[in-house]
PDB file of C-alpha atoms and ligand atoms in Angstrom:
ATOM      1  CA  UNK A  10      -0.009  -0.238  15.181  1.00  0.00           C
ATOM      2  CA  UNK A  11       0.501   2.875  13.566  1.00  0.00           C
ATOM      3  CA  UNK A  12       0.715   6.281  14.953  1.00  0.00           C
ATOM      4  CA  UNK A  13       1.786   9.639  12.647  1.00  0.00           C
ATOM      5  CA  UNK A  14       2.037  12.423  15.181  1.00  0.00           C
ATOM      6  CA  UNK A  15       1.954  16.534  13.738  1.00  0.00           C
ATOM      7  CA  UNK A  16       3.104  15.769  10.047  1.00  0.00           C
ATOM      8  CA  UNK A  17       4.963  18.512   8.429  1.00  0.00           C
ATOM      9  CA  UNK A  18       6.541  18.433   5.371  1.00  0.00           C
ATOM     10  CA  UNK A  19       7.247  20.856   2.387  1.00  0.00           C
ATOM     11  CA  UNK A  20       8.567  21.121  -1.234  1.00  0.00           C
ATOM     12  CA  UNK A  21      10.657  24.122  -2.261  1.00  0.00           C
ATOM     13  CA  UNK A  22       9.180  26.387   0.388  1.00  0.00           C
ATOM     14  CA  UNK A  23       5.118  25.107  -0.432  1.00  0.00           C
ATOM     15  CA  UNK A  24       3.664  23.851   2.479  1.00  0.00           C
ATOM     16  CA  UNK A  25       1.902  20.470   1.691  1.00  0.00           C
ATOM     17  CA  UNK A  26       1.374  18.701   5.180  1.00  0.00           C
ATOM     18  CA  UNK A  27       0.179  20.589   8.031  1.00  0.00           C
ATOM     19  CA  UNK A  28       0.016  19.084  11.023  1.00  0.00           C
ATOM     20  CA  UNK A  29      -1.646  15.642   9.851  1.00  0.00           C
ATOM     21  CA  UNK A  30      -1.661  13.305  12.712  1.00  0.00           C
ATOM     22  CA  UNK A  31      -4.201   9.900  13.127  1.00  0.00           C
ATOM     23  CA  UNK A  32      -3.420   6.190  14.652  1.00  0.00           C
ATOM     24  CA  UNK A  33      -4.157   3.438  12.313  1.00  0.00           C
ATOM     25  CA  UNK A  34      -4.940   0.058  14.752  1.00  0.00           C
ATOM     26  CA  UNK A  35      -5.513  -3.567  14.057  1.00  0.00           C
ATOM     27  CA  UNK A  36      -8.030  -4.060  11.500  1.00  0.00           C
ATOM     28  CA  UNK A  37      -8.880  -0.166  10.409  1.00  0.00           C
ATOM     29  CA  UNK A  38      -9.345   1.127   7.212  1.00  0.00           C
ATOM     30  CA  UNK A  39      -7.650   4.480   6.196  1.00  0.00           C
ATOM     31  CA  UNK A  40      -8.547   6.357   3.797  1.00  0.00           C
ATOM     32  CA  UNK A  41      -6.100   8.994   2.536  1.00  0.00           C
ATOM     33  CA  UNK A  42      -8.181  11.552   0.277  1.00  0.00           C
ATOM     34  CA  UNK A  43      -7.687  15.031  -1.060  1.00  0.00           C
ATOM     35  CA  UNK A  44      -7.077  16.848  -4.537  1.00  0.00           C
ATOM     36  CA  UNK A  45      -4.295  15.798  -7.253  1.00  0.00           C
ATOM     37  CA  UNK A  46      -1.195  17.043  -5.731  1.00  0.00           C
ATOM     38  CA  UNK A  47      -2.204  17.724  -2.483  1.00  0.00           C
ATOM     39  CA  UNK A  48       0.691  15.656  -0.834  1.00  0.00           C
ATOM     40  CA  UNK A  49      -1.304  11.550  -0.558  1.00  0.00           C
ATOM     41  CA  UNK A  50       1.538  10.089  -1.713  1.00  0.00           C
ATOM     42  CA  UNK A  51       3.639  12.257   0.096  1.00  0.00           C
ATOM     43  CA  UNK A  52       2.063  11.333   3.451  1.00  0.00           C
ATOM     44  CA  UNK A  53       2.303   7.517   2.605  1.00  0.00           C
ATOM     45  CA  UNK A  54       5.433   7.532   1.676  1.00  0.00           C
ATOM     46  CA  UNK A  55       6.584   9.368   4.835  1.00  0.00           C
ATOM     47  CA  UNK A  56       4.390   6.487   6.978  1.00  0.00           C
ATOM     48  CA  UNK A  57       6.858   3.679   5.553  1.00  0.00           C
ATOM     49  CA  UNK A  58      10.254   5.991   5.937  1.00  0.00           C
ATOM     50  CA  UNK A  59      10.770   6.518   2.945  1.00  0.00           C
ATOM     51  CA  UNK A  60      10.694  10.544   2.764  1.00  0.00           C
ATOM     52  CA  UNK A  61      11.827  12.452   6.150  1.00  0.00           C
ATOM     53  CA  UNK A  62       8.931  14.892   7.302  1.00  0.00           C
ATOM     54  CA  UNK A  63      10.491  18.412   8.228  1.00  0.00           C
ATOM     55  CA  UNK A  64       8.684  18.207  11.484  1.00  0.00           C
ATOM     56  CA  UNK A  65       6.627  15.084  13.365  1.00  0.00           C
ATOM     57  CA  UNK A  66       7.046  11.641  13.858  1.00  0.00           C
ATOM     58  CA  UNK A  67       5.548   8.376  12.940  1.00  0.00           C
ATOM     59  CA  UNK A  68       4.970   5.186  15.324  1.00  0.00           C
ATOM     60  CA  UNK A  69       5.174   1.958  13.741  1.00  0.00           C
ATOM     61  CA  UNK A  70       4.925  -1.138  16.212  1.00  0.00           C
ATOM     62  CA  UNK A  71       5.229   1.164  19.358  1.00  0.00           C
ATOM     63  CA  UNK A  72       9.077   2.148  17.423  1.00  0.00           C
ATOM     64  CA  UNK A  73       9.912   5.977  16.272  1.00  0.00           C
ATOM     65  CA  UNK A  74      10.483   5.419  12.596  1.00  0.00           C
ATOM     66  CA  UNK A  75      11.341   8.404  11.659  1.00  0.00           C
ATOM     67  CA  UNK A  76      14.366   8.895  13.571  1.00  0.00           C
ATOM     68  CA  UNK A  77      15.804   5.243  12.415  1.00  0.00           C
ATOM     69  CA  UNK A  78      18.436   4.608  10.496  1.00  0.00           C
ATOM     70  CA  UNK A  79      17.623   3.558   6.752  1.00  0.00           C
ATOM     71  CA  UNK A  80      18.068  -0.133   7.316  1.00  0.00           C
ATOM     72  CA  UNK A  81      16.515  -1.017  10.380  1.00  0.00           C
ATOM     73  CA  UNK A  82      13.532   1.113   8.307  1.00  0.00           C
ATOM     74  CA  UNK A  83      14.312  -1.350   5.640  1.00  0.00           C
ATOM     75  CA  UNK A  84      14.280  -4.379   7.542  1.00  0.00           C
ATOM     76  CA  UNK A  85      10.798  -2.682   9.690  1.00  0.00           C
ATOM     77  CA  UNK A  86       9.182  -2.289   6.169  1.00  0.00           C
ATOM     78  CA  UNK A  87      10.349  -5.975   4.359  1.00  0.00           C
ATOM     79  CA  UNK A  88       9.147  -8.200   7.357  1.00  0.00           C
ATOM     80  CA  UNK A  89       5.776  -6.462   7.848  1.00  0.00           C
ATOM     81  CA  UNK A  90       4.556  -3.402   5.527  1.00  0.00           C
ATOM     82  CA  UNK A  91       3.420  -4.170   2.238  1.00  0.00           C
ATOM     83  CA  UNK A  92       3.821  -1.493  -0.277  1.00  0.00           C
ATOM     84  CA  UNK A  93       1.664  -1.002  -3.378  1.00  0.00           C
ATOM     85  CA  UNK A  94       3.429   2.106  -5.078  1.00  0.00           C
ATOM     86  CA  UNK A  95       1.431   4.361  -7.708  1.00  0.00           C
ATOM     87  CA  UNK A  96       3.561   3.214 -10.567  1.00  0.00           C
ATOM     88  CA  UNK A  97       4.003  -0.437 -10.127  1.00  0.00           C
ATOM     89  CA  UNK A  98       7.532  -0.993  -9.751  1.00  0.00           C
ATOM     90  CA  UNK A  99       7.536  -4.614 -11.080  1.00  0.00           C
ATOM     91  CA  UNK A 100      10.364  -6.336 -12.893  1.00  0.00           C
ATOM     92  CA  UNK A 101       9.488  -6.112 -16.610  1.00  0.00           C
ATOM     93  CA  UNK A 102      11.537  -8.893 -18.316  1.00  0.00           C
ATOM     94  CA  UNK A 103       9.805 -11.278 -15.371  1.00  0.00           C
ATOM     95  CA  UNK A 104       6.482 -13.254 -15.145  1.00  0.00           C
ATOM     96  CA  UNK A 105       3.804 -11.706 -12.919  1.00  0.00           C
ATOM     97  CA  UNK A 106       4.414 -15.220 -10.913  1.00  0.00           C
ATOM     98  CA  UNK A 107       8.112 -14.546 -10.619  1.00  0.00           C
ATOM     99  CA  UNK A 108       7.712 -11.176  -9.438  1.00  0.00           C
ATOM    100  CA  UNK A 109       5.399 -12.382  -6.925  1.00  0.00           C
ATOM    101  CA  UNK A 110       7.527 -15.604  -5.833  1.00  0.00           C
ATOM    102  CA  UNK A 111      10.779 -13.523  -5.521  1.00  0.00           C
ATOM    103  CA  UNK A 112       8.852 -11.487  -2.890  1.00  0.00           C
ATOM    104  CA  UNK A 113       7.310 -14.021  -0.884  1.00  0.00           C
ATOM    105  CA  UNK A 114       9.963 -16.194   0.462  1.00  0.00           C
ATOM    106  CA  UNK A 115       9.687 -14.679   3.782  1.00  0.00           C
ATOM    107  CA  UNK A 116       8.650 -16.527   7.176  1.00  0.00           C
ATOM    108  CA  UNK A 117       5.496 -15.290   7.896  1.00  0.00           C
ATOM    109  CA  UNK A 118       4.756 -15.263   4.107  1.00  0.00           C
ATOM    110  CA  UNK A 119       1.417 -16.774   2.671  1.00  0.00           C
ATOM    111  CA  UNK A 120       2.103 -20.458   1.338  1.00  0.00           C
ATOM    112  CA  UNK A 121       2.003 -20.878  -2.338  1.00  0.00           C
ATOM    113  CA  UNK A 122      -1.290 -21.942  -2.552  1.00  0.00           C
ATOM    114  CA  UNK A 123      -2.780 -19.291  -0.973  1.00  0.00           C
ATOM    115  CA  UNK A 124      -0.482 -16.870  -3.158  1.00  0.00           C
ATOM    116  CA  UNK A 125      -2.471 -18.586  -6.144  1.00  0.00           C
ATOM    117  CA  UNK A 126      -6.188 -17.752  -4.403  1.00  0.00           C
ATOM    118  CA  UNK A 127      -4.995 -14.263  -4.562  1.00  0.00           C
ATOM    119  CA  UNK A 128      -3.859 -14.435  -8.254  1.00  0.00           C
ATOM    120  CA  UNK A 129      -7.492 -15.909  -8.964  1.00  0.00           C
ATOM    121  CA  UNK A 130      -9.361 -13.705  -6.442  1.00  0.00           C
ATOM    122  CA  UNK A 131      -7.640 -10.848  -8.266  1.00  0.00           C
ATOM    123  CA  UNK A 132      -8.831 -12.117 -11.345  1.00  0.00           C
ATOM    124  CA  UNK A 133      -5.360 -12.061 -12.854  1.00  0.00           C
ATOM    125  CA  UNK A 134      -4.377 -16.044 -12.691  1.00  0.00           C
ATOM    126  CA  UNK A 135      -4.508 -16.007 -16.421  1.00  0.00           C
ATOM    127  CA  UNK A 136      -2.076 -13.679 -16.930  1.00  0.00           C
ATOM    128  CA  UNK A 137       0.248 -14.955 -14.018  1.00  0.00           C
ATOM    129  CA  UNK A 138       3.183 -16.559 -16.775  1.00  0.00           C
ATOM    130  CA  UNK A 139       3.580 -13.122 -18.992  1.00  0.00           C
ATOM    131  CA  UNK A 140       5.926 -11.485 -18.614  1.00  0.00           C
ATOM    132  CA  UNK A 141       4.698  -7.801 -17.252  1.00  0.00           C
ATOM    133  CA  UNK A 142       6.019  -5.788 -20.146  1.00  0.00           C
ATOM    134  CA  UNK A 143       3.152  -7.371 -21.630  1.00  0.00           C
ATOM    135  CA  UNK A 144       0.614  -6.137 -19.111  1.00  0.00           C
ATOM    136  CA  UNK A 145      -1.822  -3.697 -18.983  1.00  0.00           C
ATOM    137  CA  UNK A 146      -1.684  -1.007 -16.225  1.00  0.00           C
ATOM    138  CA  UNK A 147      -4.343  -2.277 -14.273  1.00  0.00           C
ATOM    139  CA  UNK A 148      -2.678  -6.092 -14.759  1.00  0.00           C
ATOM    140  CA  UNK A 149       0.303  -4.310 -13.058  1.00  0.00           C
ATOM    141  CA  UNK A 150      -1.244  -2.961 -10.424  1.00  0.00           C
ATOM    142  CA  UNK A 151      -3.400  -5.712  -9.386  1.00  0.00           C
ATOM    143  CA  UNK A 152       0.291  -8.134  -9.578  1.00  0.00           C
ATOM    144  CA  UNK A 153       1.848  -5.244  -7.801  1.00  0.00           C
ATOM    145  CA  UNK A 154      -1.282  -5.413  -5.022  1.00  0.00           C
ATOM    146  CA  UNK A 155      -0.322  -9.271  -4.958  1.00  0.00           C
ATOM    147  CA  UNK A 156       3.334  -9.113  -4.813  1.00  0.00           C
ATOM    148  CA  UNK A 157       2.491  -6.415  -1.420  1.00  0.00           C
ATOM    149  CA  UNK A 158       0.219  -9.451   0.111  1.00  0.00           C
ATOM    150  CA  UNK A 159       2.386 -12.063  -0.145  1.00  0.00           C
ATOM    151  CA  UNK A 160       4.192 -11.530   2.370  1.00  0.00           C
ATOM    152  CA  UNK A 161       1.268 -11.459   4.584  1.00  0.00           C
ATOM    153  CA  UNK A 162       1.841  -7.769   6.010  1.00  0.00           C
ATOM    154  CA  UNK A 163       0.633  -6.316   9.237  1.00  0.00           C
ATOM    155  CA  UNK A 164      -0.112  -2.886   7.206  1.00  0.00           C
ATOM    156  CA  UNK A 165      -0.547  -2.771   3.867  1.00  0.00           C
ATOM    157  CA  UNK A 166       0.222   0.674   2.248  1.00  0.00           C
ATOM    158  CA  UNK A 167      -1.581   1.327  -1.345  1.00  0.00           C
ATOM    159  CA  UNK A 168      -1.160   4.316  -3.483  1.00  0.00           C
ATOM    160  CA  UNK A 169      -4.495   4.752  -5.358  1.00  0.00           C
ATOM    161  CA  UNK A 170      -4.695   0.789  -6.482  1.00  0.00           C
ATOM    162  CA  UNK A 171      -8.155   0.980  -8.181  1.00  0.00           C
ATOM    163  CA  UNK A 172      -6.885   3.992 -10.438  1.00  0.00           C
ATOM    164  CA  UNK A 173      -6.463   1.745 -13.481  1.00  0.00           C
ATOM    165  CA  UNK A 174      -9.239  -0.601 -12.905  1.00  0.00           C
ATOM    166  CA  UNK A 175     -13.156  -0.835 -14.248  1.00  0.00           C
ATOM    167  CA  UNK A 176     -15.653  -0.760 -11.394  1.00  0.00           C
ATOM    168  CA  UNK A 177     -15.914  -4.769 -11.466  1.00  0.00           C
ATOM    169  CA  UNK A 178     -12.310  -5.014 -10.830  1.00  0.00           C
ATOM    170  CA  UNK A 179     -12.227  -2.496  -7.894  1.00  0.00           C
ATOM    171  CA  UNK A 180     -15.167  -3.948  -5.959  1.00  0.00           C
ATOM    172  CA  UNK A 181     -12.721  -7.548  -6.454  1.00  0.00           C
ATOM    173  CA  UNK A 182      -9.817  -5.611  -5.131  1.00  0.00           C
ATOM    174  CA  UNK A 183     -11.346  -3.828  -2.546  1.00  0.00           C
ATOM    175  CA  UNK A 184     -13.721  -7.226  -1.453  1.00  0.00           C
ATOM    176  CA  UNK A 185     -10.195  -9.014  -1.251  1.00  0.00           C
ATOM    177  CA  UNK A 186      -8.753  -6.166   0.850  1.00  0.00           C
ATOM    178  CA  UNK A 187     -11.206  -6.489   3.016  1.00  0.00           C
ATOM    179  CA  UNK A 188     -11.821 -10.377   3.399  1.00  0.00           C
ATOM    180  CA  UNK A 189      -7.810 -10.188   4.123  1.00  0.00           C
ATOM    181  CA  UNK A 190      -8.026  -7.541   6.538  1.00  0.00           C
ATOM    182  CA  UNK A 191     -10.401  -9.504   8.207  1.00  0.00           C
ATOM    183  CA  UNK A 192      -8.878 -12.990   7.757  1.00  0.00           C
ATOM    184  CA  UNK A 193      -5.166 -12.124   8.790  1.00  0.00           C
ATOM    185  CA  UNK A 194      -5.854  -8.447  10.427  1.00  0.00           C
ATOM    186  CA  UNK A 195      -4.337  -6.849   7.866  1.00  0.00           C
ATOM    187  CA  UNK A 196      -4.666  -3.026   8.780  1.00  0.00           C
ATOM    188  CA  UNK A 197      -5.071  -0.711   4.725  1.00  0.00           C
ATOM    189  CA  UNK A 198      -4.156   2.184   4.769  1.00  0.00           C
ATOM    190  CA  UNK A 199      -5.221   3.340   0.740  1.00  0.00           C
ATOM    191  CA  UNK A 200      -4.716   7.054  -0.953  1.00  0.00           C
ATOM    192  CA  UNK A 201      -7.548   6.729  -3.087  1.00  0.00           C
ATOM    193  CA  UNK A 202      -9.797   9.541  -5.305  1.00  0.00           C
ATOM    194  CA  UNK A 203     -12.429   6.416  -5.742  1.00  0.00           C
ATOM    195  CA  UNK A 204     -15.671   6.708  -3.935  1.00  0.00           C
ATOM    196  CA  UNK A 205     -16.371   3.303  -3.767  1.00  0.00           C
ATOM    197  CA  UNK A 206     -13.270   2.743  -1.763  1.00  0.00           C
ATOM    198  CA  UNK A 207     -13.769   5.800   0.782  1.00  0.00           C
ATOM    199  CA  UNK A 208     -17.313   4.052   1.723  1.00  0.00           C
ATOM    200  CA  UNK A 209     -15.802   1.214   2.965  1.00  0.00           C
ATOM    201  CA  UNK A 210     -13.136   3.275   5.012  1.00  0.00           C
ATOM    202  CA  UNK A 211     -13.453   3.467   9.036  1.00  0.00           C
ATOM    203  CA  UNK A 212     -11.469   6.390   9.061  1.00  0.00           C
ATOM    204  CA  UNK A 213     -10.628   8.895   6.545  1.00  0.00           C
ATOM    205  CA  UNK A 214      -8.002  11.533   6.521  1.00  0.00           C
ATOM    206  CA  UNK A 215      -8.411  14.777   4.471  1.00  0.00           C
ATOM    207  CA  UNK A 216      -5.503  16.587   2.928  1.00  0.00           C
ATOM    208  CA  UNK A 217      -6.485  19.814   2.260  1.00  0.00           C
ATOM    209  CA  UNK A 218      -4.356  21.917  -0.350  1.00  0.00           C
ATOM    210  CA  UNK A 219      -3.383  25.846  -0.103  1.00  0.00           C
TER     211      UNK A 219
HETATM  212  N1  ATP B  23      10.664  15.237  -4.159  1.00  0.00           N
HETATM  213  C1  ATP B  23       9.906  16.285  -4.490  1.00  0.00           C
HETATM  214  N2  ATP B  23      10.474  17.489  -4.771  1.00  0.00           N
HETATM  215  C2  ATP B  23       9.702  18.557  -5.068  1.00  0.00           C
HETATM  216  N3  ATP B  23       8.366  18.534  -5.144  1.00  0.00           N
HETATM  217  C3  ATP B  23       7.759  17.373  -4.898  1.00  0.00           C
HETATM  218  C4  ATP B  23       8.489  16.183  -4.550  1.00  0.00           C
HETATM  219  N4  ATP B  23       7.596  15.179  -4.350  1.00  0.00           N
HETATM  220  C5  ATP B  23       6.367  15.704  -4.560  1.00  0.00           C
HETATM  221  N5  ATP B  23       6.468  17.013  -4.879  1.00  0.00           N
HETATM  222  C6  ATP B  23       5.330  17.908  -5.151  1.00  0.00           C
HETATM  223  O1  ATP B  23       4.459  17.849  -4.051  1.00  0.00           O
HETATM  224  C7  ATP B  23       3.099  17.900  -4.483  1.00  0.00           C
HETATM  225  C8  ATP B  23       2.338  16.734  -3.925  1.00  0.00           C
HETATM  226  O2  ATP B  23       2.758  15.537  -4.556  1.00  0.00           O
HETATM  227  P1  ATP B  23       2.093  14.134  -4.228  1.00  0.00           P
HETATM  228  O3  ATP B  23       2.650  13.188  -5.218  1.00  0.00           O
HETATM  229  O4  ATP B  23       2.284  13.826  -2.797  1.00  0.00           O
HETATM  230  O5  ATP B  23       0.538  14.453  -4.512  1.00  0.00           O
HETATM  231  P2  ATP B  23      -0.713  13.460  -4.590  1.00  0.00           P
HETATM  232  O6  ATP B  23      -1.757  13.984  -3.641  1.00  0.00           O
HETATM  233  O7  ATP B  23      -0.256  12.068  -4.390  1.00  0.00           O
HETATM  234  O8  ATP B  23      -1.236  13.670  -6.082  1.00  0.00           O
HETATM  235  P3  ATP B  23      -1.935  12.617  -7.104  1.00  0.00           P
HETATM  236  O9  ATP B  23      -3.380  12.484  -6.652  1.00  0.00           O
HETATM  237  O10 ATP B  23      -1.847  13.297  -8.423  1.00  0.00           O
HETATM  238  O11 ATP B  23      -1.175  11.341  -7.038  1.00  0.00           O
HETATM  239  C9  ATP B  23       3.143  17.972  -5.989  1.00  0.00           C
HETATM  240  O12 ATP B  23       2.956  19.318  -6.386  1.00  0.00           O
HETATM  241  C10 ATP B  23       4.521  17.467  -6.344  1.00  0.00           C
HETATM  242  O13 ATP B  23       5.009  18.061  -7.520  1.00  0.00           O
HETATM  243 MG1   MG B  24      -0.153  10.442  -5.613  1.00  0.00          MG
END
């Protein structure tokens, strides 16, 4: 589904990626792992075309993302990558609900009531009518984790989503991620520094830094 081929990329002559390459099929499990500012978010944010590596290419669907233009990327990345950002880029002044609803009125997107089994399996249905200036940082991740699903994604891309949660909450996130991987062959690909997560990884991909 995914292929990243020789990844490259710098930052005001320090090298960060060197030459990181791995597939990601139907159903795997990727863990990204390696120190703080080794380049994880880096790498992810190269897989969805956001950030141009200097040298490589990534494969998504069989098609050469990174030599696309920025809105066939865009269109690539809205009909089937979900993206769960570090920061939570949710809209403040709306309800955890609305942020999810605005997000999910594609075609292949999950039906309303299984948008509310994720709010509950996520443990967050209580919270779904505040508005998210009001939420915690692991609220916001967990509605940001939500908002991602909705749309029932063929990849879903997560930037450290437990980082912000207790150890109940992350075996709930990481049971759902995997009951939905298996359910609707979701394929994760999660930068995470949590053991717990990295266990339940079939493939994990080292950065290594210096
Ligand atoms: N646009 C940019 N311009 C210059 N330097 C950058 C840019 N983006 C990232 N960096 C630098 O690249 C390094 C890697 O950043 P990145 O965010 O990918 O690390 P990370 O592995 O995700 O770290 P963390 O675990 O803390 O989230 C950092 O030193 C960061 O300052
Ligand atoms: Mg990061």
């Amino acid at each position: 589904m995914l292929i990243c081929e020789d990844i490259y990329k710098s930052f005001g002559g320090i090298e960060l990626l060197r030459g990181i390459g791995f597939e990601v099929k139907e159903k795997d499990f990727v863990a990204i792992v390696g120190p703080s500012g080794s380049g994880k978010t880096t790498l992810l944010m190269i897989l969805v075309g956001l950030i141009k590596p200097d040298k490589g290419k990534v494969y998504f669907m069989e098609k050469e993302i990174t030599s696309m233009k920025e809105s066939d990327i865009e269109s690539i990345r809205r009909k089937y990558i979900g993206v769960v950002f570090q920061e939570p880029n949710l809209f403040s002044y709306m309800t955890a609900k609305e942020n999810v609803e605005c997000c999910a009125n594609l075609t292949n997107a999950f039906n309303k009531g299984e948008v509310e089994k994720i709010f509950s399996d996520l443990d967050i249905e209580e919270i779904k009518n505040r508005k998210v200036k009001h939420l915690s940082g692991g609220e916001k991740q967990r509605v940001s984790l939500a908002r991602a699903l909705s749309k029932k994604p063929k990849l879903l891309i997560a930037d450290e989503p437990t980082a912000n949660l207790d150890y109940e909450n992350t075996k709930r996130m990481l049971n759902l991620l995997l009951k939905l991987r298996d359910d609707y062959n979701i394929a994760l690909v999660v930068a995470t520094h949590d053991s717990v997560v990295v266990e339940k990884a079939n493939k994990v991909v080292e950065i290594r830094r210096g």
